Coordinates of C-alpha atoms in Angstrom, one line a residue:
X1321 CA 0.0 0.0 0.0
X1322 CA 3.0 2.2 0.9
X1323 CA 4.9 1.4 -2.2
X1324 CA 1.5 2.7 -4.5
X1325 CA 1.4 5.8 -1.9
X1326 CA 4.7 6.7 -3.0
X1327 CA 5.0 5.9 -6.5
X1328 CA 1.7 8.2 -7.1
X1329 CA 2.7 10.8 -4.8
X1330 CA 6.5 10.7 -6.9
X1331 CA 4.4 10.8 -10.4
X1332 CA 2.2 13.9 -9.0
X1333 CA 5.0 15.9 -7.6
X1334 CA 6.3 16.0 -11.2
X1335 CA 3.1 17.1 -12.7
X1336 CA 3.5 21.0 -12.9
X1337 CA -0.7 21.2 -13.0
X1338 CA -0.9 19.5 -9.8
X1339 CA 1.4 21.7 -7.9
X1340 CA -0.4 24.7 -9.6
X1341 CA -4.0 23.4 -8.4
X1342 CA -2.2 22.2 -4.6
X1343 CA 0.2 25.0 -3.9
X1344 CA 0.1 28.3 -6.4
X1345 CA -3.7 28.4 -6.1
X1346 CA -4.0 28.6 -2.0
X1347 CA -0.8 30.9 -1.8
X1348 CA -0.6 33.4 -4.6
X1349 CA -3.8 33.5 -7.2
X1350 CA -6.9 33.4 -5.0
X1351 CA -6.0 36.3 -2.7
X1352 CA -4.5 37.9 -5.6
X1353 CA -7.7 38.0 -7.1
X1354 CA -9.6 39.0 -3.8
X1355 CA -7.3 41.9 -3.5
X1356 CA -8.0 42.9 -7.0
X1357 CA -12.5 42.6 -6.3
X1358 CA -11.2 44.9 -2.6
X1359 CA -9.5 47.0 -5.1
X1360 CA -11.9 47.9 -7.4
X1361 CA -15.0 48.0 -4.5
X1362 CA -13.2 50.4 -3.1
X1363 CA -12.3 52.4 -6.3
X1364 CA -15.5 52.2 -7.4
X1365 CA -16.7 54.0 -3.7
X1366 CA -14.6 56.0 -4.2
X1367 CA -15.2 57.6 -7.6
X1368 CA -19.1 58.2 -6.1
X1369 CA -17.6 59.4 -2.9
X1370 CA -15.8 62.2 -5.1
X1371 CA -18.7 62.3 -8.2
X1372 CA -19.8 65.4 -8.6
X1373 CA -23.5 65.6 -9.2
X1374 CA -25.8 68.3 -11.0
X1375 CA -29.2 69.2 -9.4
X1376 CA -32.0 71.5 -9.9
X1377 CA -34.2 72.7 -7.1
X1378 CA -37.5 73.6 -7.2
X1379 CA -38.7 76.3 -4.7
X1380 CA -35.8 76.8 -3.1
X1381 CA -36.7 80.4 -1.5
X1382 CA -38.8 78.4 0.7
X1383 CA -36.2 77.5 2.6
X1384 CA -32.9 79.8 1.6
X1385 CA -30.5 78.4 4.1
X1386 CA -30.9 75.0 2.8
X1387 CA -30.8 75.9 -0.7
X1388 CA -27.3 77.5 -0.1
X1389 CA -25.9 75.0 1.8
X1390 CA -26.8 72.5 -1.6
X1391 CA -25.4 75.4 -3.6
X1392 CA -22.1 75.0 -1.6
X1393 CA -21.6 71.6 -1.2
X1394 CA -18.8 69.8 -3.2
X1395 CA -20.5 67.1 -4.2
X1396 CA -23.5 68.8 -6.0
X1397 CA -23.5 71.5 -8.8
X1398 CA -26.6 73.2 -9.4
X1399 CA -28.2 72.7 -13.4
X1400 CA -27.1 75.6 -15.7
X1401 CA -28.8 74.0 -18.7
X1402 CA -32.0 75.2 -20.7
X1403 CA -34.5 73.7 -19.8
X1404 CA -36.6 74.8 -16.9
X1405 CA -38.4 72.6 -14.3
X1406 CA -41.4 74.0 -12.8
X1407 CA -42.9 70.6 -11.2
X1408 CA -42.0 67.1 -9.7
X1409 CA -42.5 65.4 -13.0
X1410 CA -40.6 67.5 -15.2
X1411 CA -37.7 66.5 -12.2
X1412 CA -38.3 62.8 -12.7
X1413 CA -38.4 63.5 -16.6
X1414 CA -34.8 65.6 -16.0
X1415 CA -33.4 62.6 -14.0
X1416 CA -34.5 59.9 -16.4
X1417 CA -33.4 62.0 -19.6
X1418 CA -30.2 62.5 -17.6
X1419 CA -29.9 65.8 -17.7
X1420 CA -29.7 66.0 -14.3
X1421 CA -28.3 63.6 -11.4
X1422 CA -31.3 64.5 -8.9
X1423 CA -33.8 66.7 -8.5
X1424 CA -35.3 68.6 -4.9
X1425 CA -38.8 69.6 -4.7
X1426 CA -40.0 71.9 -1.8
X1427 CA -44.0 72.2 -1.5
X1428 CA -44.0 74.5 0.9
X1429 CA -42.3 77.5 2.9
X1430 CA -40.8 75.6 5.6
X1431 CA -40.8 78.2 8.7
X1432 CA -44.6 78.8 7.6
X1433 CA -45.5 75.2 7.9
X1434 CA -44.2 75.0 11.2
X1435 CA -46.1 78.0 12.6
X1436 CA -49.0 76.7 11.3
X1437 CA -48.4 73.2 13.7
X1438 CA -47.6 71.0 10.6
X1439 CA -45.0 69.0 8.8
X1440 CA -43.1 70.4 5.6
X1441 CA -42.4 67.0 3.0
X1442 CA -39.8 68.0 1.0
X1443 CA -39.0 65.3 -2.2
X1444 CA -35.8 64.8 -3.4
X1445 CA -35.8 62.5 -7.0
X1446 CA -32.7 60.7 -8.2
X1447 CA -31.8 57.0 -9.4
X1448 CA -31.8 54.4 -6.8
X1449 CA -30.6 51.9 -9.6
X1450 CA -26.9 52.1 -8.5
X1451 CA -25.4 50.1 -5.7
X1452 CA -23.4 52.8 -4.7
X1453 CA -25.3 56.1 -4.4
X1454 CA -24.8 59.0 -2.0
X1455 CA -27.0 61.8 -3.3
X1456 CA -30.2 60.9 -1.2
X1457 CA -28.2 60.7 2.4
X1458 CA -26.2 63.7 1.3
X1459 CA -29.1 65.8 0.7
X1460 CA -31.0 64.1 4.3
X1461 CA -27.9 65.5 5.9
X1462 CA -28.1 69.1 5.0
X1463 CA -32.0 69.0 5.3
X1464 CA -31.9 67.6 8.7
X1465 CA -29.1 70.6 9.7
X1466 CA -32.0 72.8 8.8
X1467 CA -34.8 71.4 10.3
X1468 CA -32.8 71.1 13.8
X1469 CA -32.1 75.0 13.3
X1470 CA -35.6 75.5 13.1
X1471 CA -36.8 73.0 15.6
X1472 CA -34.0 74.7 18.1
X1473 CA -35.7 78.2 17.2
X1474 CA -39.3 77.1 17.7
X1475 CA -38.7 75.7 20.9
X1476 CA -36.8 78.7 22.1
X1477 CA -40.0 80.9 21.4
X1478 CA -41.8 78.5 23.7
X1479 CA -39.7 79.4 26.5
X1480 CA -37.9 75.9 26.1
X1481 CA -34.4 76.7 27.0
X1482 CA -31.9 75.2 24.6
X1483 CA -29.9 73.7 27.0
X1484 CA -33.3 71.0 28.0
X1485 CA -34.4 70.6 24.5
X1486 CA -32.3 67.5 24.2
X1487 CA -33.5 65.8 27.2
X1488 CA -37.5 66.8 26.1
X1489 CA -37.4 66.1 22.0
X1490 CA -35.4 62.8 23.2
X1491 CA -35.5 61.4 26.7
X1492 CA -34.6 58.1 26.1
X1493 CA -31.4 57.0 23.9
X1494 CA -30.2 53.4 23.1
X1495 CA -27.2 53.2 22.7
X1496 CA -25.9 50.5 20.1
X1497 CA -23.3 48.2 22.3
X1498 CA -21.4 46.6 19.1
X1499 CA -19.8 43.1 19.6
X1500 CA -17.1 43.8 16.5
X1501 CA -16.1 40.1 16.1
X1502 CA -19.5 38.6 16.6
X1503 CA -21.0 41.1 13.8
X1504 CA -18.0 41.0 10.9
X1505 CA -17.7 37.3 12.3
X1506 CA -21.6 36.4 10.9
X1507 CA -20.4 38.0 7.2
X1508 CA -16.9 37.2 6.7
X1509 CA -16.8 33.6 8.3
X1510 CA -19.8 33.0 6.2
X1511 CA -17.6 34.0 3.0
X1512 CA -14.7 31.5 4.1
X1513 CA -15.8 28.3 3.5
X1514 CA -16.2 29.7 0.1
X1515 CA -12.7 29.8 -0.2
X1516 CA -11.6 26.9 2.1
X1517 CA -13.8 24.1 0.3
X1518 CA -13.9 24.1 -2.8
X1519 CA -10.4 24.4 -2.4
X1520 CA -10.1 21.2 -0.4
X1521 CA -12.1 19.2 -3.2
X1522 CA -9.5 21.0 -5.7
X1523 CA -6.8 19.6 -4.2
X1524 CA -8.4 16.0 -4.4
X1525 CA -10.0 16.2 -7.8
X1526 CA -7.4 16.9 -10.5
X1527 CA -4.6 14.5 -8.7
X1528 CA -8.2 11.7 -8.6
X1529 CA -8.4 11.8 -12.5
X1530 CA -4.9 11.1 -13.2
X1531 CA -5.1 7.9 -10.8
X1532 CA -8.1 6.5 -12.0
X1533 CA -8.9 6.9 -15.8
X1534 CA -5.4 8.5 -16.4
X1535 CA -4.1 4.6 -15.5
X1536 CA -6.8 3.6 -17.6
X1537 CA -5.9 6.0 -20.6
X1538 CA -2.0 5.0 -20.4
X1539 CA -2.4 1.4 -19.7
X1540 CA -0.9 0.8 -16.5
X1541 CA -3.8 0.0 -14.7
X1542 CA -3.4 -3.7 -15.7
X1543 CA 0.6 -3.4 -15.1
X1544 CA -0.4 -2.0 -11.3
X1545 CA -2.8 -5.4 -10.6
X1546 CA -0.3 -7.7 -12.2
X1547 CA 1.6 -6.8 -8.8
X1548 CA 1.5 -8.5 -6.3
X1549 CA -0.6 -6.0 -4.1
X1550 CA -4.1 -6.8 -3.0
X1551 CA -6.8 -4.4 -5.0
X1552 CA -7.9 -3.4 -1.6
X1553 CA -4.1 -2.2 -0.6
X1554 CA -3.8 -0.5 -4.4
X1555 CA -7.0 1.5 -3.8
X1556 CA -5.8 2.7 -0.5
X1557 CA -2.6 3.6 -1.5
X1558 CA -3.9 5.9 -4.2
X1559 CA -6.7 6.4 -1.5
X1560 CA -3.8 8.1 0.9
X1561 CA -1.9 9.9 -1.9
X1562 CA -5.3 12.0 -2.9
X1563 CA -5.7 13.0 1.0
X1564 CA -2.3 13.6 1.2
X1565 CA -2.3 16.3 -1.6
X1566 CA -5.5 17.2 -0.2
X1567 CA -4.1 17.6 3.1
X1568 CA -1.9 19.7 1.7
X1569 CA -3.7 21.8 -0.5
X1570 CA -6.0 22.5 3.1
X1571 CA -3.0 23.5 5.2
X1572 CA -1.6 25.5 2.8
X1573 CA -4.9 27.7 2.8
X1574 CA -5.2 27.5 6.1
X1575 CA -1.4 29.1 6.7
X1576 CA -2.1 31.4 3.3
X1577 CA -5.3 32.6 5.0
X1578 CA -3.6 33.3 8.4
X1579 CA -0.5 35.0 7.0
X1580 CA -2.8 37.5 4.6
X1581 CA -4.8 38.4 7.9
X1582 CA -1.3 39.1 9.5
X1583 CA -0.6 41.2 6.8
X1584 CA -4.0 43.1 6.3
X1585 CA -3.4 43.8 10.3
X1586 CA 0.0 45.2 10.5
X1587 CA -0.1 46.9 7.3
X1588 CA -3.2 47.5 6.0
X1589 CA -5.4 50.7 7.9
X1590 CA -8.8 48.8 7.6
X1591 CA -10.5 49.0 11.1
X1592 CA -13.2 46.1 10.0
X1593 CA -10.9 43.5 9.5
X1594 CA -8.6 44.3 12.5
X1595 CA -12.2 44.0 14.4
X1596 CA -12.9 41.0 12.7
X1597 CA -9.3 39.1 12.9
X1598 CA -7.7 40.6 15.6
X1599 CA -9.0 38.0 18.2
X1600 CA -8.8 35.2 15.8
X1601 CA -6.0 33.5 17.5
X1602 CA -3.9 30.6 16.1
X1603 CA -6.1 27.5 18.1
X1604 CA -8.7 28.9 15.7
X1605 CA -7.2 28.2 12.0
X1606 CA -5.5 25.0 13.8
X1607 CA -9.6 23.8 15.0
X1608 CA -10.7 24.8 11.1
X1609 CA -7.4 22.7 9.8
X1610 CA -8.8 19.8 11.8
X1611 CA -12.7 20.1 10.6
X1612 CA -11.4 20.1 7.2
X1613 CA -9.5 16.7 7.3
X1614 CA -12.6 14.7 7.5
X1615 CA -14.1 16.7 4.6
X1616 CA -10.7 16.3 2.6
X1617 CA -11.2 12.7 3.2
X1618 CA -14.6 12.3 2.0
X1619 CA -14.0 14.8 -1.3
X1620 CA -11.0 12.1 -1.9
X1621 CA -13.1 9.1 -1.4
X1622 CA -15.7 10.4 -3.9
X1623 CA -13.2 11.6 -6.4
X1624 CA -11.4 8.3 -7.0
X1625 CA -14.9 6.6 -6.8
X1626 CA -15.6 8.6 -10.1
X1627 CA -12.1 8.4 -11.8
X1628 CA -12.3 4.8 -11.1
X1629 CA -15.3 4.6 -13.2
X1630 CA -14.2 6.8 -15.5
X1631 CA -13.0 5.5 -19.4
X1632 CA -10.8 8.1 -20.3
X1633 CA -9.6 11.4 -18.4
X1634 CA -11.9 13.7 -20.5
X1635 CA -14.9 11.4 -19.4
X1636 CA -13.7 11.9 -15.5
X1637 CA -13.4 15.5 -16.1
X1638 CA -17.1 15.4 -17.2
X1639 CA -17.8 13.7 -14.2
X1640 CA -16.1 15.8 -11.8
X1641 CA -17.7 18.8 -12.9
X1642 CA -21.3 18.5 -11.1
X1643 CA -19.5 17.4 -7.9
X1644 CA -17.4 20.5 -8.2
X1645 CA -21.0 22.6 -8.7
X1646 CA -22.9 20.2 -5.9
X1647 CA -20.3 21.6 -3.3
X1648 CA -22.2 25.3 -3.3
X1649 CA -25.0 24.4 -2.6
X1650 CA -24.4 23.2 1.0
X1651 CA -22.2 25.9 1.7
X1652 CA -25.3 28.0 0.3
X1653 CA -27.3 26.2 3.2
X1654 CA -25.0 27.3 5.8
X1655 CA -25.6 31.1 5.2
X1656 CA -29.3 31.0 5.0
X1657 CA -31.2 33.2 6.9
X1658 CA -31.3 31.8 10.8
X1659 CA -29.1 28.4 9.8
X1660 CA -27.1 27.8 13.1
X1661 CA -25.1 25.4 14.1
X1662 CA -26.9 23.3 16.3
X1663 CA -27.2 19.6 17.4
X1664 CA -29.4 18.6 13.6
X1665 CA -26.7 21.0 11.5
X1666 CA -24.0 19.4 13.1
X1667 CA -24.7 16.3 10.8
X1668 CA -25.5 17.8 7.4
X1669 CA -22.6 17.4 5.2
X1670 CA -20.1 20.1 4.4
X1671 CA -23.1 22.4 5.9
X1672 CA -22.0 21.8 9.1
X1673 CA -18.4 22.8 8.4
X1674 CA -19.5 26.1 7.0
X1675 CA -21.8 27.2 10.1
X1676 CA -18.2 25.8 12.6
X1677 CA -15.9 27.7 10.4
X1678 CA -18.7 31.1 10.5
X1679 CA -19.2 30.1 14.3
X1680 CA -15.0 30.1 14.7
X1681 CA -14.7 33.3 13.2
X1682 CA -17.5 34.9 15.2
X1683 CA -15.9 33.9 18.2
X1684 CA -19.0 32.1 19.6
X1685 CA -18.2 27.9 18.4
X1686 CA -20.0 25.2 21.0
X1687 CA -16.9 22.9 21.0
X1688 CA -19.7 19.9 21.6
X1689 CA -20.8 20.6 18.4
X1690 CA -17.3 20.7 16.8
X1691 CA -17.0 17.0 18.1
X1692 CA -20.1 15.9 16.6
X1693 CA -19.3 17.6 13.4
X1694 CA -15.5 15.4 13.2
X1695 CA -17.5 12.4 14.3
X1696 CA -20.0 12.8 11.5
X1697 CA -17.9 13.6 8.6
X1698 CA -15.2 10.5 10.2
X1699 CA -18.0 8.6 9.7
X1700 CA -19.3 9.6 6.1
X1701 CA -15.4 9.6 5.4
X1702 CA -15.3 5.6 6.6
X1703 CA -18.2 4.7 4.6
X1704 CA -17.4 6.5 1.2
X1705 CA -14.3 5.2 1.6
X1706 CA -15.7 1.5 2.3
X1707 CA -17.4 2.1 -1.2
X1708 CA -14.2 2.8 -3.0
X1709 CA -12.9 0.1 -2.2
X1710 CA -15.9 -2.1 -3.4
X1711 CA -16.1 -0.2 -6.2
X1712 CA -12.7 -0.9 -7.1
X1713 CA -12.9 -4.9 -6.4
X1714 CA -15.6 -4.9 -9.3
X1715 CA -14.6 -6.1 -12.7
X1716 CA -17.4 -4.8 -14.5
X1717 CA -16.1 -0.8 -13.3
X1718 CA -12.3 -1.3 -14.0
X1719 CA -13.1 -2.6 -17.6
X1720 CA -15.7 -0.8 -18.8

């Protein structure tokens, strides 16, 4: 069994794909490429932080102070065009035409309203269609300086001194009592397994096709049974080599993932993910190193399963391609709205990883649960693995 361990794991240390799939991929491309998506998120913030955006105001003698405050803001220009705008549809009409980026409409005199005991609603008409959009806070902002001036003035003439109008207009404040890690924790742990998994089934997949149909393709399937090695010893020898390189391909991300964070926290100046990472300590990547050992061992057993089965290489990259896309869709699971880990998630496949590596990363992981989620996968590991080894004992499967 040893002897097969090492002849494969000899033949796929020489194949430059493999090392590209197990090593380059964990350590170099994939943060690479999530540094790029940061890059251009942020850019793209960025360029609407700084946009400047034309406007055209409607009534804006009803409330002068405002209107000048617009009129001197850096991030709006006021419309110097042709055309006029005399209602709230000709605004939309401006807006959708793009002639201009938003449009305010003020009913009413503001100060009026409020002497006469009601409510001024002002309307302010732009396109919500962009994911990044500042205009509508922007403009809240300035409109809420203005009504505080006004609400401080009218409550003066009341004989309400400033100095107890905060206690009166608001005599009760919550105050928001963040748990940093717990909060970034729930989003960014659920983005990890992401990474980590299909990862771990990468580093078992393309090394699986070359050591079942690739023997078949080349021939030296029947050369490796000539020998005298039980078929029960060959399979786990191959068996081995694919966890190995899976092994490897999982501990590699794991120390790639926890050197970037070290990184991002000594270098880089972003305040959510030193709030996020900075209590992640190393037992943490080591406990999400050891729940992704049984996994690695059940995304082996199934990949030589297939390649065994397999005719030709091209048939078991066929074949590999919906287990590659069946992967998502429990990691999918695990970020559904109120999915915890709990004792029944701590036995769905791969979606009980997910919610322990989220769980880890929040800071808030039941260790009981960790247990059961080893013992589980172990087990689903042992059985798949049981199959393989059936499946390889069959005539009718290594001749096809």
């Amino acid at each position: 069994m040893f002897e097969v361990f090492k002849k494969e794991l000899r033949e796929l240390l020489r194949d430059k794909k493999t090392l590209l799939f197990v090593v380059a991929l964990p350590v170099a491309i994939f943060p690479l490429l999530f540094a790029v998506m940061a890059f251009i998120s942020s850019q793209a913030a960025m360029d609407a932080e700084q946009k400047v955006n034309t406007y055209a105001i409607i009534n804006g003698e009803y409330a002068q102070e405002f209107t000048d405050k617009v009129f001197y803001h850096k991030s709006f220009e006021l419309y110097k065009g042709d055309k006029t705008f005399n209602n709230i549809d000709e605004l939309k009409a401006g807006v959708i035409a793009g002639d201009i980026d938003m449009g305010i409409y003020l009913p009413s005199h503001a100060v009026q309203t409020l002497n006469d005991g009601k409510q001024s609603q002002w309307q302010v008409v732009f396109n919500d269609s962009k994911s990044i959009n500042f205009l509508f806070e922007r403009v809240k902002e300035l409109a809420k300086e203005y009504s505080d001036v006004l609400q401080t003035q009218k409550l003066i003439s009341f004989g309400i001194e400033e100095s107890v109008q905060k206690s009166i207009l608001n005599p009760i404040e919550v105050i928001k009592v963040d748990t940093a890690r717990e909060n970034l924790g729930e989003k960014i742990g659920g983005f990890l397994p992401y990474l980590l998994i299909p990862l771990v089934l990468m580093g078992a997949t393309y090394p699986a096709i070359d050591l079942g149909a690739g023997e078949k393709e080349r021939g030296t399937l029947e050369t490796l049974l000539l020998t005298p090695i039980t078929r029960t010893e060959l399979v786990l020898g191959k068996f081995i080599t694919l966890l190995t390189t899976s092994i490897a391909s999982t501990t590699i991300t794991v120390l790639s993932m926890g050197c970037w964070i070290a990184l991002a926290l000594a270098f880089a100046d972003l305040d959510f993910i030193k709030a996020a990472f900075s209590t992640l300590a190393v037992t943490d990547l080591l406990m999400i190193f050891v729940l992704l050992l049984p996994v690695a061992a059940i995304f082996s057993a199934l990949a030589l399963a297939i390649s065994i089965y397999a005719r030709t290489f091209k048939e078991a990259q066929n074949y590999m391609a919906p287990l590659s896309m069946g992967v998502f869709f429990p990691i999918i699971i695990s970020i559904m709205p109120n999915m915890e880990l709990t004792a029944k998630t701590a036995f769905i496949p791969v979606t009980n990883v997910a919610l322990a590596i989220k769980e880890i990363v929040k800071g808030t992981v039941d260790y009981t649960f960790v247990g059961l989620i080893f013992l589980a996968t172990a087990i689903i590991a042992a059985g798949l693995l049981a199959f393989c080894v059936k499946w390889f004992n069959r005539e009718d499967v290594l001749f096809r």
